[in-house]
XYZ file of C-alpha atoms in Angstrom:
721
model
C -0.076 -0.051 0.077
C 2.867 2.311 0.867
C 4.519 1.813 -2.580
C 1.171 2.055 -4.327
C 0.876 5.658 -2.737
C 4.163 6.606 -3.930
C 3.682 5.390 -7.475
C 0.252 7.153 -7.713
C 1.720 10.553 -6.508
C 4.587 10.181 -8.824
C 2.245 9.542 -11.881
C -0.504 12.146 -10.765
C -2.082 13.812 -13.837
C -1.984 17.214 -12.016
C 1.710 18.247 -12.032
C 1.317 20.273 -8.852
C 0.557 17.026 -6.993
C 3.531 15.160 -8.186
C 6.816 14.941 -6.475
C 8.499 18.396 -7.073
C 11.896 17.513 -5.952
C 13.963 14.159 -6.035
C 14.600 14.716 -2.396
C 10.769 14.430 -1.740
C 10.864 11.033 -3.498
C 13.738 9.748 -1.368
C 12.190 10.950 1.793
C 8.965 8.844 0.944
C 11.138 5.742 -0.049
C 13.219 6.150 3.205
C 10.038 6.168 5.291
C 8.595 3.269 3.316
C 11.729 1.168 3.684
C 11.908 1.869 7.610
C 8.501 0.191 7.661
C 9.276 -2.839 5.339
C 12.865 -3.558 5.653
C 14.083 -7.138 6.751
C 10.642 -8.505 6.209
C 10.732 -12.428 6.133
C 9.522 -13.867 2.998
C 5.886 -14.987 3.029
C 5.218 -13.546 6.540
C 3.173 -10.820 7.375
C 4.468 -8.476 10.065
C 2.431 -5.564 11.776
C 3.818 -2.056 11.389
C 5.135 -2.007 14.738
C 6.974 -5.218 13.962
C 8.338 -3.757 10.880
C 9.840 -0.803 12.611
C 11.580 -3.041 15.266
C 12.896 -5.214 12.368
C 14.298 -2.070 10.578
C 16.165 -0.846 13.755
C 17.721 -4.345 14.303
C 18.611 -4.761 10.652
C 22.475 -4.506 9.571
C 23.591 -1.289 7.357
C 23.715 -3.479 4.321
C 20.338 -4.882 4.766
C 18.914 -1.644 5.166
C 20.701 -0.472 2.056
C 19.369 -3.519 0.134
C 15.764 -2.946 1.329
C 16.079 0.822 -0.061
C 17.513 -0.262 -3.166
C 14.908 -3.006 -3.781
C 12.373 -0.247 -3.201
C 13.816 2.027 -5.823
C 13.972 -0.620 -8.332
C 10.322 -1.707 -7.696
C 9.135 2.178 -8.022
C 11.118 2.452 -11.336
C 9.795 -0.821 -12.783
C 6.286 -0.023 -11.515
C 6.302 3.552 -12.952
C 7.275 2.091 -16.404
C 4.665 -0.479 -16.359
C 1.824 1.602 -15.024
C 2.699 4.445 -17.468
C 2.315 1.978 -20.309
C -0.847 0.436 -19.129
C -2.510 3.526 -17.786
C -5.246 5.359 -19.775
C -5.031 8.675 -17.734
C -8.711 8.920 -16.563
C -9.939 12.305 -15.272
C -8.671 13.218 -11.909
C -11.289 13.420 -9.244
C -8.829 14.973 -6.865
C -9.677 18.511 -8.341
C -13.312 18.169 -7.044
C -14.642 18.351 -3.548
C -17.951 18.051 -2.275
C -19.756 19.977 0.681
C -22.856 18.057 2.260
C -24.958 21.058 3.479
C -27.088 20.584 6.384
C -30.469 19.236 5.032
C -33.316 21.700 5.998
C -36.045 20.106 8.150
C -39.380 21.550 7.113
C -41.315 19.369 9.430
C -39.429 20.187 12.847
C -37.146 23.175 12.145
C -36.512 23.790 15.966
C -35.217 20.465 16.596
C -31.862 19.918 14.956
C -31.695 16.126 15.457
C -33.445 14.951 12.339
C -31.536 17.307 10.190
C -28.181 16.494 11.761
C -28.750 12.842 11.706
C -29.458 12.439 8.074
C -26.744 15.003 6.859
C -24.243 13.189 9.114
C -25.030 9.851 7.615
C -24.879 10.995 4.170
C -21.594 12.592 4.653
C -20.373 9.616 6.331
C -21.416 7.274 3.539
C -19.924 9.520 0.815
C -16.608 9.635 2.666
C -16.677 5.800 2.769
C -17.541 5.757 -1.006
C -14.152 7.799 -1.659
C -14.879 8.974 -5.113
C -14.491 12.686 -4.225
C -12.977 14.578 -1.192
C -15.816 15.576 1.123
C -15.624 18.689 3.067
C -15.634 18.115 6.821
C -18.978 18.860 8.484
C -17.038 20.316 11.483
C -15.464 22.754 8.973
C -18.850 23.761 7.469
C -20.431 24.237 10.881
C -17.474 26.265 12.167
C -17.541 28.615 9.097
C -21.392 29.006 9.382
C -21.009 30.174 12.999
C -18.478 32.671 11.986
C -20.074 34.042 8.887
C -23.694 33.796 10.008
C -23.693 33.688 13.687
C -25.011 30.069 14.199
C -23.444 26.720 13.104
C -26.943 24.983 12.408
C -30.554 26.058 11.318
C -32.116 27.551 8.469
C -29.918 28.771 5.672
C -30.731 30.516 2.395
C -29.328 29.730 -1.047
C -26.892 32.828 -1.084
C -25.427 31.753 2.064
C -24.981 28.012 0.811
C -23.107 29.517 -2.161
C -20.920 31.448 0.082
C -20.043 28.613 2.222
C -19.128 26.445 -0.648
C -16.913 29.324 -2.072
C -15.062 29.649 1.280
C -14.471 25.878 1.688
C -13.442 25.778 -2.101
C -15.977 23.203 -2.802
C -16.747 22.396 -6.556
C -19.927 20.587 -5.712
C -22.382 20.817 -2.958
C -25.356 18.613 -1.908
C -28.299 20.157 -0.258
C -31.601 18.779 0.548
C -34.996 19.349 2.498
C -36.727 16.801 4.735
C -40.524 16.673 4.798
C -42.817 14.477 7.023
C -42.380 12.990 10.416
C -43.320 10.185 12.540
C -43.512 6.911 10.459
C -42.385 8.251 7.130
C -40.062 10.881 5.930
C -38.813 11.944 2.471
C -35.867 13.982 1.361
C -35.647 15.912 -1.695
C -31.964 16.732 -2.759
C -30.009 18.560 -5.337
C -26.475 18.232 -6.295
C -25.087 21.741 -7.474
C -22.088 22.774 -9.293
C -20.785 25.571 -7.034
C -18.966 27.338 -9.771
C -21.678 27.805 -12.087
C -24.710 27.183 -9.878
C -26.341 24.782 -12.311
C -27.972 21.537 -11.037
C -26.188 18.478 -11.929
C -28.471 15.848 -10.282
C -31.619 15.695 -8.231
C -33.859 13.141 -6.576
C -36.147 11.986 -3.821
C -35.757 9.419 -1.200
C -38.230 8.086 1.242
C -38.180 5.819 4.223
C -39.026 5.336 7.833
C -35.508 5.593 9.177
C -32.607 7.999 9.022
C -30.456 4.960 7.566
C -32.772 3.954 4.834
C -33.293 7.613 3.538
C -29.410 8.185 3.874
C -28.846 4.956 1.779
C -31.209 5.881 -1.003
C -29.797 9.488 -1.216
C -26.161 8.167 -1.585
C -27.118 5.436 -3.945
C -29.022 7.982 -6.207
C -26.285 10.858 -5.612
C -23.107 8.707 -6.350
C -23.554 8.254 -10.172
C -24.110 11.952 -10.473
C -21.125 12.862 -8.348
C -18.992 10.483 -10.429
C -20.166 11.834 -13.710
C -19.543 15.405 -12.527
C -15.915 14.538 -11.539
C -15.347 12.301 -14.732
C -14.575 9.169 -12.793
C -16.417 5.630 -12.728
C -18.731 5.317 -10.085
C -18.388 2.879 -7.283
C -20.383 -0.463 -8.051
C -22.122 -0.298 -4.681
C -21.846 2.012 -1.715
C -21.404 0.550 1.840
C -24.754 0.794 3.890
C -24.458 3.488 6.443
C -25.819 0.850 9.001
C -22.734 -1.141 8.277
C -20.505 1.740 9.425
C -22.624 3.174 12.157
C -25.664 1.440 13.650
C -28.707 -0.167 12.443
C -30.740 1.013 15.533
C -32.360 4.484 15.017
C -32.908 5.155 18.564
C -29.061 4.496 19.378
C -28.389 6.829 16.430
C -30.544 9.561 17.972
C -28.903 9.484 21.273
C -25.547 9.419 19.571
C -26.507 12.632 17.691
C -27.809 14.172 20.779
C -24.460 13.515 22.479
C -22.473 14.989 19.556
C -24.758 18.118 19.678
C -23.991 18.409 23.388
C -20.416 18.076 22.588
C -20.430 20.758 20.106
C -21.949 23.027 22.670
C -19.434 22.169 25.324
C -21.695 20.040 27.608
C -19.321 17.084 28.061
C -21.207 15.465 30.955
C -24.385 15.378 28.935
C -22.592 14.272 25.836
C -21.278 11.164 27.733
C -24.704 10.204 29.187
C -26.375 10.454 25.717
C -23.752 8.313 23.767
C -23.775 5.774 26.803
C -27.456 5.279 26.008
C -26.411 4.601 22.436
C -24.201 1.838 23.004
C -26.548 0.487 25.629
C -28.913 0.013 22.805
C -26.484 -1.107 20.326
C -23.416 -2.854 21.795
C -21.866 -3.008 18.252
C -21.836 0.818 17.726
C -18.106 1.162 17.227
C -18.219 4.912 16.306
C -20.166 5.702 19.489
C -17.416 3.711 21.479
C -14.842 5.961 19.796
C -16.509 9.247 20.845
C -17.002 7.884 24.395
C -13.069 7.193 24.630
C -12.375 11.009 23.333
C -15.021 12.394 25.877
C -14.257 10.505 28.904
C -10.601 11.192 28.364
C -11.263 14.848 28.484
C -14.292 15.468 30.391
C -14.151 12.801 33.397
C -11.750 13.197 36.197
C -9.228 10.326 36.123
C -11.116 9.167 32.931
C -8.240 7.605 31.208
C -9.113 4.156 32.144
C -12.495 4.157 30.816
C -11.161 6.045 27.665
C -8.803 3.025 27.180
C -11.641 0.679 27.711
C -13.804 2.433 25.113
C -11.233 2.728 22.628
C -10.410 -1.008 22.813
C -14.207 -1.866 22.247
C -14.197 0.332 19.140
C -11.202 -1.287 17.917
C -12.622 -4.683 18.347
C -15.418 -3.723 16.002
C -13.197 -2.582 13.128
C -15.484 -4.072 10.613
C -18.459 -1.690 11.811
C -16.292 1.402 11.055
C -15.491 3.444 7.896
C -11.936 3.889 6.529
C -11.612 7.312 8.120
C -12.942 6.349 11.435
C -10.905 3.088 11.546
C -7.671 5.336 11.492
C -9.089 7.577 13.990
C -9.803 4.774 16.288
C -6.326 3.208 15.661
C -4.722 6.458 16.467
C -6.750 6.943 19.774
C -5.988 3.384 20.916
C -2.129 3.651 20.104
C -2.048 6.953 21.945
C -3.810 5.802 25.053
C -1.644 2.587 25.247
C 1.615 4.934 25.196
C 2.434 4.397 21.440
C 2.374 8.014 20.636
C 4.751 7.694 17.776
C 2.651 5.056 15.981
C -0.364 7.274 16.639
C 1.304 10.255 14.994
C 2.108 8.277 11.945
C -1.610 7.366 11.670
C -2.748 10.704 12.241
C -0.386 12.138 9.625
C -1.778 9.846 7.066
C -5.397 10.712 8.037
C -4.460 14.254 7.830
C -3.276 13.769 4.114
C -6.396 11.964 3.192
C -8.904 14.391 5.090
C -7.099 17.670 5.635
C -9.932 19.389 7.196
C -10.967 17.066 9.854
C -10.793 18.978 13.060
C -10.499 15.856 15.553
C -7.584 14.592 13.492
C -5.891 18.012 13.546
C -6.504 18.404 17.318
C -5.011 15.068 18.048
C -2.150 15.328 15.553
C -0.998 18.721 17.019
C -1.276 17.681 20.726
C 0.752 14.586 20.035
C 3.381 16.304 18.114
C 3.874 18.789 20.984
C 3.924 16.075 23.581
C 6.591 14.283 21.671
C 8.594 17.476 20.883
C 8.081 17.469 17.039
C 7.759 21.315 17.690
C 8.320 22.660 14.305
C 6.076 20.279 12.643
C 3.545 20.956 15.378
C 3.618 24.605 14.612
C 3.253 24.077 10.852
C 0.180 21.970 11.369
C -1.272 24.434 13.879
C -0.756 27.353 11.661
C -2.369 25.439 8.679
C -5.252 24.408 10.934
C -5.653 28.055 12.199
C -6.716 29.057 8.645
C -9.360 26.425 8.810
C -10.574 26.893 12.421
C -9.427 30.375 13.629
C -11.324 30.076 16.989
C -10.158 26.524 17.987
C -7.879 26.871 20.944
C -5.975 23.813 20.257
C -4.604 25.515 17.276
C -4.131 29.063 18.262
C -4.424 29.041 22.114
C -2.112 28.535 24.819
C -0.533 25.303 23.535
C 0.430 27.233 20.228
C 2.220 29.945 22.287
C 3.973 27.243 24.285
C 5.121 25.676 21.115
C 6.601 28.938 20.084
C 8.487 29.158 23.194
C 9.781 25.603 22.726
C 11.031 26.672 19.380
C 12.998 29.446 20.846
C 10.511 32.115 19.583
C 9.534 33.734 22.732
C 8.739 37.148 21.481
C 6.403 35.521 18.803
C 4.816 33.401 21.683
C 4.081 36.622 23.624
C 2.361 38.183 20.571
C 0.481 35.149 19.693
C -0.744 34.603 23.357
C -1.864 38.324 23.690
C -3.634 38.196 20.235
C -5.582 35.124 21.439
C -6.346 36.537 24.933
C -7.528 39.561 23.191
C -9.834 37.755 20.779
C -10.992 35.419 23.587
C -11.275 37.751 26.724
C -13.709 35.629 28.754
C -11.191 32.781 29.456
C -8.735 33.372 32.259
C -6.550 30.554 31.116
C -5.573 32.690 28.012
C -4.324 35.355 30.334
C -2.162 32.703 32.118
C -0.478 31.944 28.714
C 0.272 35.734 28.470
C 1.886 35.745 31.909
C 3.872 32.660 30.968
C 5.135 34.278 27.898
C 6.315 37.378 29.953
C 7.941 35.190 32.451
C 9.911 33.315 29.578
C 11.280 36.995 28.480
C 12.091 37.814 32.088
C 9.428 40.528 32.260
C 8.120 39.739 35.877
C 6.171 42.826 36.533
C 4.175 42.385 33.345
C 3.601 38.718 34.173
C 2.373 39.604 37.633
C 0.042 42.372 36.269
C -1.587 39.933 33.816
C -1.810 37.145 36.568
C -3.703 39.772 38.778
C -6.211 40.266 35.929
C -6.678 36.559 35.469
C -7.273 36.104 39.231
C -9.786 38.912 39.266
C -11.912 36.971 36.678
C -11.447 33.593 38.378
C -9.700 33.481 41.914
C -8.776 29.687 41.282
C -6.713 30.646 38.294
C -2.845 30.195 37.870
C -1.979 29.957 41.682
C 1.767 29.120 40.707
C 2.250 32.223 38.673
C 2.498 34.547 41.562
C 5.298 32.153 43.083
C 7.011 32.134 39.685
C 7.105 35.979 39.674
C 8.632 35.994 43.151
C 11.010 33.442 42.165
C 12.132 35.284 39.174
C 12.710 38.376 41.118
C 15.089 36.344 43.473
C 12.661 36.291 46.251
C 13.016 32.736 47.092
C 11.487 32.578 50.535
C 8.326 34.478 49.231
C 8.216 31.986 46.414
C 8.072 29.046 48.725
C 5.429 30.838 50.926
C 3.268 31.343 47.901
C 3.523 27.789 46.741
C 2.877 26.407 50.325
C -0.306 28.695 50.462
C -1.425 27.288 47.113
C -1.007 23.819 48.086
C -2.909 24.234 51.297
C -6.112 25.466 49.517
C -9.021 23.213 50.421
C -10.685 23.786 46.866
C -7.607 22.307 45.286
C -8.291 19.211 43.179
C -5.916 16.087 43.873
C -4.235 16.514 40.444
C -3.607 20.315 41.036
C -2.170 19.600 44.557
C 0.079 16.801 42.993
C 1.405 19.313 40.351
C 2.090 22.155 42.686
C 3.761 20.019 45.196
C 6.164 17.608 43.536
C 5.329 17.083 39.850
C 7.694 19.352 37.927
C 8.700 17.739 34.472
C 9.842 21.110 33.139
C 8.380 23.796 35.600
C 8.910 24.421 39.382
C 6.922 23.081 42.128
C 7.056 23.470 46.012
C 9.630 20.587 46.307
C 11.890 21.870 43.606
C 11.606 25.275 45.397
C 12.642 23.584 48.650
C 15.885 22.233 46.889
C 16.563 25.671 45.404
C 16.629 27.007 48.904
C 18.912 24.137 49.958
C 16.091 22.616 52.050
C 16.850 19.124 51.034
C 15.408 17.613 54.036
C 11.970 19.344 53.595
C 11.938 18.298 49.934
C 12.601 14.447 50.919
C 9.814 14.774 53.428
C 7.386 15.905 50.405
C 8.531 13.457 47.980
C 9.291 10.356 50.350
C 5.978 8.267 49.652
C 6.222 9.084 45.849
C 9.719 7.477 45.368
C 8.022 4.315 44.669
C 6.296 5.630 41.821
C 9.668 7.030 40.142
C 9.395 4.151 37.485
C 7.017 6.292 35.630
C 7.362 9.728 37.493
C 10.675 11.240 35.972
C 10.077 14.553 37.778
C 10.699 12.615 41.196
C 14.201 11.465 39.751
C 14.858 15.051 38.750
C 14.412 16.129 42.272
C 16.547 13.428 43.541
C 19.336 14.274 41.211
C 19.039 17.951 42.104
C 19.516 16.795 45.770
C 22.876 15.085 44.877
C 21.084 11.780 45.481
C 22.431 10.307 42.175
C 23.429 6.980 43.787
C 19.861 6.544 45.052
C 18.619 6.987 41.179
C 21.208 4.390 40.136
C 20.051 1.791 42.804
C 16.365 2.348 41.807
C 17.162 1.983 38.249
C 19.103 -1.318 38.872
C 16.199 -2.630 41.043
C 13.842 -2.055 38.025
C 15.858 -4.241 35.859
C 18.686 -1.922 34.881
C 19.619 -1.669 31.207
C 17.293 -4.668 30.366
C 14.422 -3.146 32.150
C 11.696 -0.979 30.583
C 12.022 2.210 32.455
C 12.929 5.302 30.416
C 16.719 5.469 30.961
C 17.037 9.269 30.922
C 17.442 9.597 34.646
C 20.172 6.917 35.115
C 22.131 8.571 32.269
C 22.320 11.942 34.205
C 23.015 10.054 37.431
C 25.812 8.251 36.030
C 27.420 11.362 34.392
C 27.180 12.909 37.894
C 28.870 9.854 39.556
C 31.838 10.071 37.109
C 30.741 6.843 35.282
C 31.046 8.709 31.831
C 31.140 5.483 29.682
C 27.906 4.265 31.271
C 26.390 7.511 30.710
C 27.340 7.447 27.043
C 25.892 4.069 26.673
C 22.708 5.284 27.956
C 22.920 8.354 25.667
C 23.268 5.826 22.708
C 20.314 3.751 23.856
C 18.252 6.910 23.998
C 19.315 7.974 20.356
C 18.081 4.561 19.175
C 14.742 5.195 20.899
C 13.771 8.187 18.763
C 11.510 5.965 16.567
C 9.693 5.078 19.436
C 9.788 8.130 21.657
C 10.458 10.933 19.252
C 12.883 13.953 19.431
C 12.572 14.021 23.289
C 15.014 11.031 23.186
C 17.372 12.757 21.094
C 17.213 15.897 23.420
C 17.860 13.693 26.421
C 20.699 11.869 24.720
C 22.501 15.112 23.760
C 22.013 16.393 27.445
C 23.628 13.214 28.781
C 26.496 13.453 26.496
C 27.134 16.945 27.362
C 27.210 16.098 30.981
C 29.494 13.345 30.351
C 31.801 15.466 28.265
C 31.942 17.982 31.234
C 32.901 15.125 33.456
C 35.626 13.877 31.198
C 37.011 17.648 31.026
C 35.968 18.108 27.447
C 34.105 21.416 27.338
C 34.229 21.824 23.555
C 32.251 18.669 23.016
C 29.917 19.494 25.833
C 29.341 22.983 24.278
C 28.688 21.399 20.789
C 26.135 18.878 22.281
C 24.437 21.722 24.179
C 24.145 23.672 20.874
C 22.583 20.831 19.061
C 20.141 20.216 22.082
C 18.646 23.800 21.684
C 17.676 23.106 18.001
C 15.332 20.424 19.307
C 13.489 22.408 22.129
C 14.108 25.473 24.122
C 12.787 25.673 27.593
C 12.650 29.241 28.535
C 11.527 29.019 32.165
C 11.591 25.919 34.686
C 13.924 23.177 35.868
C 14.804 21.899 32.334
C 15.913 25.644 31.478
C 18.168 25.594 34.685
C 19.835 22.432 33.894
C 20.585 23.599 30.429
C 22.087 26.988 31.645
C 24.073 25.412 34.482
C 25.583 22.968 31.892
C 26.385 25.872 29.528
C 28.024 27.916 32.328
C 30.242 25.046 33.402
C 31.208 24.452 29.745
C 32.391 27.877 29.485
C 34.177 27.887 32.838
C 36.033 24.513 31.801
C 36.967 26.178 28.473
C 38.661 29.063 30.119
C 36.086 31.537 28.807
C 35.299 33.005 31.998
C 33.523 35.986 30.901
C 31.118 33.811 28.998
C 30.658 31.715 32.113
C 29.702 34.897 33.892
C 27.390 35.923 31.151
C 25.638 32.686 31.413
C 25.105 32.765 35.023
C 23.918 36.489 34.873
C 21.400 35.460 32.243
C 20.375 32.555 34.470
C 19.567 35.074 37.156
C 17.597 37.353 35.069
C 15.184 34.505 34.249
C 15.694 32.444 37.326
C 16.432 34.962 40.035
C 15.818 32.280 42.718
C 18.515 29.985 41.581
C 20.718 30.642 44.576
C 23.580 28.211 43.238
C 24.190 30.559 40.494
C 25.486 33.298 42.875
C 27.671 30.364 44.462
C 29.177 29.648 41.017
C 29.645 33.251 40.163
C 31.491 33.822 43.620
C 33.913 31.010 42.520
C 34.373 32.396 38.944
C 35.165 35.958 40.203
C 37.688 34.387 42.678
C 39.314 32.529 39.592
C 39.286 35.968 37.740
C 40.919 37.760 40.766
C 37.885 39.962 41.406
C 37.407 39.461 45.264
C 34.884 42.187 45.858
C 32.401 40.889 43.428
C 32.993 37.241 44.597
C 32.340 38.324 48.349
C 29.005 39.948 47.004
C 28.025 36.958 45.293
C 28.652 34.572 48.260
C 26.748 37.112 50.480
C 23.792 36.776 48.479
C 23.898 33.038 48.149
C 24.362 32.602 52.009
C 21.514 35.037 52.557
C 19.199 32.841 50.090
C 20.397 29.714 51.820
C 19.857 30.985 55.468
C 17.476 28.076 55.922
C 19.476 25.451 54.105
C 20.558 22.083 55.682
C 23.735 22.714 57.456
C 25.715 19.664 55.866
C 25.260 20.645 52.282
C 28.803 20.887 50.661
C 27.958 24.111 48.724
C 26.852 25.846 51.959
C 30.026 24.703 53.892
C 32.400 25.729 51.046
C 30.651 29.158 50.435
C 30.984 29.874 54.308
C 34.613 29.264 54.185
C 35.334 31.211 50.984
C 33.346 34.125 52.302
C 35.289 34.213 55.585
C 38.648 33.864 53.748
C 37.570 37.167 51.707
């Protein structure tokens, strides 16, 4: 199938749709080879198995696989070119299925929505013309005419069709109610306004009427596109449900979801699956809804996704791909979910759910630049969808190192959607990333005035950025003590800090390792999956404990993600062991994504520093910044600390001073930078500045544990000066 797609693209009748550069063909061939290399003869291997085989294949096997694919493409291209008769290209056409107008019950959208969605689903499955997403049509209707559904006149229909670049549109009216209904439909050329087909369908159920409309309309659509019509379209019952009552509940659930009533949506669609336990599409929607709208709904989301996947034959092609992506994502196979969603986007580029899931997974797995490109394309389709232009977008810009753009994007979004306090929180975070503390605090105050429970951590971040470490701790302690705080929010504020700060990390920053240990003590058993706990242990100079825990869980043969042990080994001076972990992480990129490469580069940099090789360390750190840029939080502190140490070991003391000075501009509460600056100034024979830095450090660590080596050393140095 992959080779078939490459050949079809290479031979496309439309030159614009062919490969424009040889590099594009090579990239697709490489991707295909990665999926199909080292396949045993006569044995079918799932996609995940193919990837593992490719990773295990020797270089000569990979080269042979790629060469074989190139030869196959060349041979197939010649053969197909000779046999092909170049039929008209239907890809230049697209069809918009407009909401059918219900003349009998215009105030109730259920009938119109039900028949329209069934017709659209059936035509998508027939796959003779690209069908415009109903989500896009409804979103555009809302923006143009104020409401996503309801009555619409002909001039508005033409405007919708032009805006979505549809060449054809299907529109109809519903008459009758109760035991019998009928639909009069028209197929219209959106460019000329001429009817290219019309008909009437009668029935006693949504499914029967939709099937008749599809069967009658398909030959007209095919003729208008100049393609051969399908011999027979799949019945809509086979890819949805044969139970009309179940379908009505499903439609009511989708309408509730559209209006943001998540709980009602779940209740309605649960009624649908109670009436039809084979309703695969309903199980898929329940998986999405419970994962978003239910507290701790992940387990139920997994169960619903498994049920949908077990009913694959009851799904259309597009929905089968969406279910596969949902299932892979929930099971932790995010990279495979991304691959499925990329393909789904290619096939249905305006499907909002596909785009939302793809952007989210790309950001989560640090495909930052691709995430931005997909989000920006999606913004042109859905300019008000927060998943494309909201806080996630501004965060992605920051991760790409575009902090000023992130601020402008966050401000623009908050200005367009002023009622949501979370949008102001994104603006405050962008100000923090730029070191503009006062502006961040002012925006946070506005957000809290709108919602007192909003962004409890931002005031603490502001105090920390100003260097007021004790105030930051007090703010976080007060936030954690709030009775109204949910268990998840309390967990995050207390000790879950994958890339940001939390109360436990602030204790570490103040040298209060005992207090931090008390907070995380009962969570260390969870550290196999909670890497932030490892980060805290390493920050407390407890690398031996991390190493011991890693060995307890199986060491290099275990299934724990190895990043923490790599950092720990580098700290312990086992640089060869650290490099081995870094190599393993590099090999995991196909499974984990660019995050694995980022972690590998960080460990290589730390190992190089431990080996006294600052030039290599600085080179690794430079490569690391091309993957992701953390502009505030513990990950950024780690990067800046390693950068300053690299400059110091390389003898570039002024650059080391600059690195720590910039650290303190963004992370004013990072007391250890004052300690390191004191040592660097001593090395530069600038005792007055060294004494000032030690004094500031000792002030910030006035409540630190007495036996910490940095505290003991700073006191001696200060006394000597």
